[in-house]
Structures are given as structure tokens and as C-alpha cells.
PDB file of C-alpha atoms in Angstrom:
ATOM      1  CA  UNK D  19       3.503 -10.424  -6.442  1.00  0.00           C
ATOM      2  CA  UNK D  20       4.255  -8.335  -3.391  1.00  0.00           C
ATOM      3  CA  UNK D  21       2.768  -4.836  -3.158  1.00  0.00           C
ATOM      4  CA  UNK D  22       4.715  -2.127  -1.346  1.00  0.00           C
ATOM      5  CA  UNK D  23       3.534   1.010   0.411  1.00  0.00           C
ATOM      6  CA  UNK D  24       5.826   3.704   1.803  1.00  0.00           C
ATOM      7  CA  UNK D  25       4.918   5.975   4.707  1.00  0.00           C
ATOM      8  CA  UNK D  26       6.586   8.370   7.096  1.00  0.00           C
ATOM      9  CA  UNK D  27       7.651  11.143   4.773  1.00  0.00           C
ATOM     10  CA  UNK D  28       7.076  14.798   5.509  1.00  0.00           C
ATOM     11  CA  UNK D  29       8.606  18.200   6.039  1.00  0.00           C
ATOM     12  CA  UNK D  30      11.456  18.498   8.524  1.00  0.00           C
ATOM     13  CA  UNK D  31      14.094  21.086   9.341  1.00  0.00           C
ATOM     14  CA  UNK D  32      17.731  20.442   8.637  1.00  0.00           C
ATOM     15  CA  UNK D  33      19.253  18.373  11.421  1.00  0.00           C
ATOM     16  CA  UNK D  34      15.977  16.614  12.121  1.00  0.00           C
ATOM     17  CA  UNK D  35      14.969  12.989  11.764  1.00  0.00           C
ATOM     18  CA  UNK D  36      12.349  10.916   9.999  1.00  0.00           C
ATOM     19  CA  UNK D  37      11.635   7.210   9.872  1.00  0.00           C
ATOM     20  CA  UNK D  38      10.256   5.792   6.668  1.00  0.00           C
ATOM     21  CA  UNK D  39       8.392   2.504   6.529  1.00  0.00           C
ATOM     22  CA  UNK D  40       7.957   0.166   3.581  1.00  0.00           C
ATOM     23  CA  UNK D  41       5.136  -2.262   4.284  1.00  0.00           C
ATOM     24  CA  UNK D  42       4.386  -5.224   2.069  1.00  0.00           C
ATOM     25  CA  UNK D  43       1.081  -6.887   1.292  1.00  0.00           C
ATOM     26  CA  UNK D  44       0.058  -9.722  -0.954  1.00  0.00           C
ATOM     27  CA  UNK D  45       2.862 -12.001   0.124  1.00  0.00           C
ATOM     28  CA  UNK D  46       5.633 -12.233   2.663  1.00  0.00           C
ATOM     29  CA  UNK D  47       8.608  -9.925   2.321  1.00  0.00           C
ATOM     30  CA  UNK D  48      10.829 -12.494   4.048  1.00  0.00           C
ATOM     31  CA  UNK D  49      12.524 -13.741   0.886  1.00  0.00           C
ATOM     32  CA  UNK D  50      13.027 -10.341  -0.742  1.00  0.00           C
ATOM     33  CA  UNK D  51      15.966  -8.001  -0.651  1.00  0.00           C
ATOM     34  CA  UNK D  52      14.713  -4.450  -0.243  1.00  0.00           C
ATOM     35  CA  UNK D  53      16.168  -1.129  -1.257  1.00  0.00           C
ATOM     36  CA  UNK D  54      15.337   2.486  -0.522  1.00  0.00           C
ATOM     37  CA  UNK D  55      15.825   4.907  -3.384  1.00  0.00           C
ATOM     38  CA  UNK D  56      15.266   8.600  -3.828  1.00  0.00           C
ATOM     39  CA  UNK D  57      14.731  10.949  -6.697  1.00  0.00           C
ATOM     40  CA  UNK D  58      15.149  14.695  -6.486  1.00  0.00           C
ATOM     41  CA  UNK D  59      13.623  17.025  -9.092  1.00  0.00           C
ATOM     42  CA  UNK D  60      15.656  16.945 -12.275  1.00  0.00           C
ATOM     43  CA  UNK D  61      17.900  14.161 -11.037  1.00  0.00           C
ATOM     44  CA  UNK D  62      18.196  10.456 -11.637  1.00  0.00           C
ATOM     45  CA  UNK D  63      16.843   7.976  -9.143  1.00  0.00           C
ATOM     46  CA  UNK D  64      19.608   6.814  -6.810  1.00  0.00           C
ATOM     47  CA  UNK D  65      20.070   4.050  -4.289  1.00  0.00           C
ATOM     48  CA  UNK D  66      20.041   5.250  -0.687  1.00  0.00           C
ATOM     49  CA  UNK D  67      20.263   1.961   1.225  1.00  0.00           C
ATOM     50  CA  UNK D  68      19.561  -1.722   0.733  1.00  0.00           C
ATOM     51  CA  UNK D  69      19.234  -4.815   2.885  1.00  0.00           C
ATOM     52  CA  UNK D  70      19.310  -8.518   2.113  1.00  0.00           C
ATOM     53  CA  UNK D  71      16.371 -10.778   2.919  1.00  0.00           C
ATOM     54  CA  UNK D  72      18.138 -11.977   6.081  1.00  0.00           C
ATOM     55  CA  UNK D  73      19.105  -8.503   7.199  1.00  0.00           C
ATOM     56  CA  UNK D  74      22.723  -9.561   7.618  1.00  0.00           C
ATOM     57  CA  UNK D  75      24.063  -7.384   4.802  1.00  0.00           C
ATOM     58  CA  UNK D  76      23.344  -3.723   4.188  1.00  0.00           C
ATOM     59  CA  UNK D  77      24.638  -1.163   1.722  1.00  0.00           C
ATOM     60  CA  UNK D  78      24.505   2.624   1.821  1.00  0.00           C
ATOM     61  CA  UNK D  79      25.171   5.491  -0.518  1.00  0.00           C
ATOM     62  CA  UNK D  80      28.271   7.384   0.582  1.00  0.00           C
ATOM     63  CA  UNK D  81      26.197  10.516   1.082  1.00  0.00           C
ATOM     64  CA  UNK D  82      24.089   8.916   3.838  1.00  0.00           C
ATOM     65  CA  UNK D  83      26.597   6.698   5.632  1.00  0.00           C
ATOM     66  CA  UNK D  84      26.589   7.385   9.355  1.00  0.00           C
ATOM     67  CA  UNK D  85      23.253   9.230   9.154  1.00  0.00           C
ATOM     68  CA  UNK D  86      20.762   6.693   7.772  1.00  0.00           C
ATOM     69  CA  UNK D  87      20.068   3.152   8.903  1.00  0.00           C
ATOM     70  CA  UNK D  88      18.060   0.487   7.123  1.00  0.00           C
ATOM     71  CA  UNK D  89      16.466  -2.354   9.063  1.00  0.00           C
ATOM     72  CA  UNK D  90      13.717  -4.894   8.664  1.00  0.00           C
ATOM     73  CA  UNK D  91      11.124  -6.621  10.778  1.00  0.00           C
ATOM     74  CA  UNK D  92      10.047  -9.677   8.823  1.00  0.00           C
ATOM     75  CA  UNK D  93       7.348 -10.462  11.364  1.00  0.00           C
ATOM     76  CA  UNK D  94       5.728  -7.135  10.451  1.00  0.00           C
ATOM     77  CA  UNK D  95       6.507  -7.447   6.740  1.00  0.00           C
ATOM     78  CA  UNK D  96       8.152  -4.038   6.965  1.00  0.00           C
ATOM     79  CA  UNK D  97      11.491  -2.453   6.139  1.00  0.00           C
ATOM     80  CA  UNK D  98      12.481   0.825   7.780  1.00  0.00           C
ATOM     81  CA  UNK D  99      14.777   3.684   6.895  1.00  0.00           C
ATOM     82  CA  UNK D 100      15.814   5.765   9.889  1.00  0.00           C
ATOM     83  CA  UNK D 101      17.106   9.116   8.678  1.00  0.00           C
ATOM     84  CA  UNK D 102      18.999  11.334  11.103  1.00  0.00           C
ATOM     85  CA  UNK D 103      20.879  14.619  10.706  1.00  0.00           C
ATOM     86  CA  UNK D 104      18.859  15.377   7.611  1.00  0.00           C
ATOM     87  CA  UNK D 105      20.189  17.878   5.091  1.00  0.00           C
ATOM     88  CA  UNK D 106      18.388  19.898   2.407  1.00  0.00           C
ATOM     89  CA  UNK D 107      20.082  17.740  -0.219  1.00  0.00           C
ATOM     90  CA  UNK D 108      18.208  14.719   1.168  1.00  0.00           C
ATOM     91  CA  UNK D 109      15.005  16.194  -0.237  1.00  0.00           C
ATOM     92  CA  UNK D 110      13.210  14.028  -2.774  1.00  0.00           C
ATOM     93  CA  UNK D 111      10.667  11.306  -3.305  1.00  0.00           C
ATOM     94  CA  UNK D 112      11.700   8.144  -1.515  1.00  0.00           C
ATOM     95  CA  UNK D 113      10.740   4.783  -2.950  1.00  0.00           C
ATOM     96  CA  UNK D 114      11.191   1.271  -1.690  1.00  0.00           C
ATOM     97  CA  UNK D 115      11.650  -1.690  -3.991  1.00  0.00           C
ATOM     98  CA  UNK D 116      11.829  -5.425  -3.421  1.00  0.00           C
ATOM     99  CA  UNK D 117      13.779  -7.972  -5.403  1.00  0.00           C
ATOM    100  CA  UNK D 118      13.502 -11.723  -5.047  1.00  0.00           C
ATOM    101  CA  UNK D 119      16.477 -12.548  -7.203  1.00  0.00           C
ATOM    102  CA  UNK D 120      20.071 -11.934  -6.276  1.00  0.00           C
ATOM    103  CA  UNK D 121      20.967  -8.854  -4.269  1.00  0.00           C
ATOM    104  CA  UNK D 122      23.369  -7.287  -6.755  1.00  0.00           C
ATOM    105  CA  UNK D 123      20.875  -6.044  -9.368  1.00  0.00           C
ATOM    106  CA  UNK D 124      19.158  -3.968  -6.691  1.00  0.00           C
ATOM    107  CA  UNK D 125      22.355  -2.036  -5.955  1.00  0.00           C
ATOM    108  CA  UNK D 126      23.167  -0.447  -9.311  1.00  0.00           C
ATOM    109  CA  UNK D 127      21.237   1.060 -12.224  1.00  0.00           C
ATOM    110  CA  UNK D 128      18.833   0.096 -13.642  1.00  0.00           C
ATOM    111  CA  UNK D 129      17.961  -1.174 -10.145  1.00  0.00           C
ATOM    112  CA  UNK D 130      16.120  -4.337 -11.099  1.00  0.00           C
ATOM    113  CA  UNK D 131      13.292  -5.148  -8.700  1.00  0.00           C
ATOM    114  CA  UNK D 132      10.098  -7.156  -8.700  1.00  0.00           C
ATOM    115  CA  UNK D 133       7.999  -4.435  -7.086  1.00  0.00           C
ATOM    116  CA  UNK D 134       8.176  -0.718  -6.436  1.00  0.00           C
ATOM    117  CA  UNK D 135       6.150   1.424  -4.088  1.00  0.00           C
ATOM    118  CA  UNK D 136       4.475   4.696  -5.049  1.00  0.00           C
ATOM    119  CA  UNK D 137       6.905   6.848  -3.086  1.00  0.00           C
ATOM    120  CA  UNK D 138       6.738   9.254  -0.177  1.00  0.00           C
ATOM    121  CA  UNK D 139       7.906  12.866  -0.251  1.00  0.00           C
ATOM    122  CA  UNK D 140      10.684  13.992   2.073  1.00  0.00           C
ATOM    123  CA  UNK D 141      11.404  17.705   2.241  1.00  0.00           C
ATOM    124  CA  UNK D 142      14.223  19.085   4.359  1.00  0.00           C
ATOM    125  CA  UNK D 143      14.200  22.832   4.896  1.00  0.00           C
ATOM    126  CA  UNK D 144      17.338  24.818   5.622  1.00  0.00           C
TER     127      UNK D 144
END
């Protein structure tokens, strides 16, 4: 089973940028679709962005389209989430998850995945 670790979170002012990394260990991430999710206090976990194992297909929540970009470097066993023009409403704990089955279950609740990371906090101040 693949283990995932997120990094890159922190405190940033509105309008700033962060790049999150999701690094896998235990096995190759090459055959996994990967999603980034976030959960704000008192809210349900939501999909932010997802990418197929090949990287050819990506999906984004409407609220982040044009501001966030998901990418992967299979040689480094890592998936990235570049977040630009951050807003206070982007605040939350960001998780990555990897699914080896079809891509669809990763895109909608209950967000079926084989592995989840522990999360990294992103706080955007106004």
C-alpha cells in the first residue's frame, strides 16, 4: 500500500501563493490517480483538484479554476498543487489521496481512495 505525506502548507496573505506536495512512499505512485481535498472547520471535506495516473486528465472545483493547478512528477513519486491568488476561503486542512481503481470514485463523495495523507494546514489571512 502506498503511503502519502503532504507538505508545503503554511500561513499566507490573501493574493499570495503556496505549492503543496504529496509524496508517496512504499510503492510507486505511477499507477494511481491522485486528488487534493480540503476541509475547513465545520465543513465537509471537498475535492479541490484531481489528476489521472497519466496526468492527461485533470479536474478542478469551480471555486479554484484558474487559480490552482495540479501536476505530477512520476519520477519523483510526487503530485503538486500550485495555489495562486489565494483567498481567505481557501483556508483549511489539505489532504491528498491516491486511488488505484477507476478515476471517477475519487471525484465525488465519499471520495473512495486507497490511501490518504495526514493533511497540511493552509491559512490565508485577509
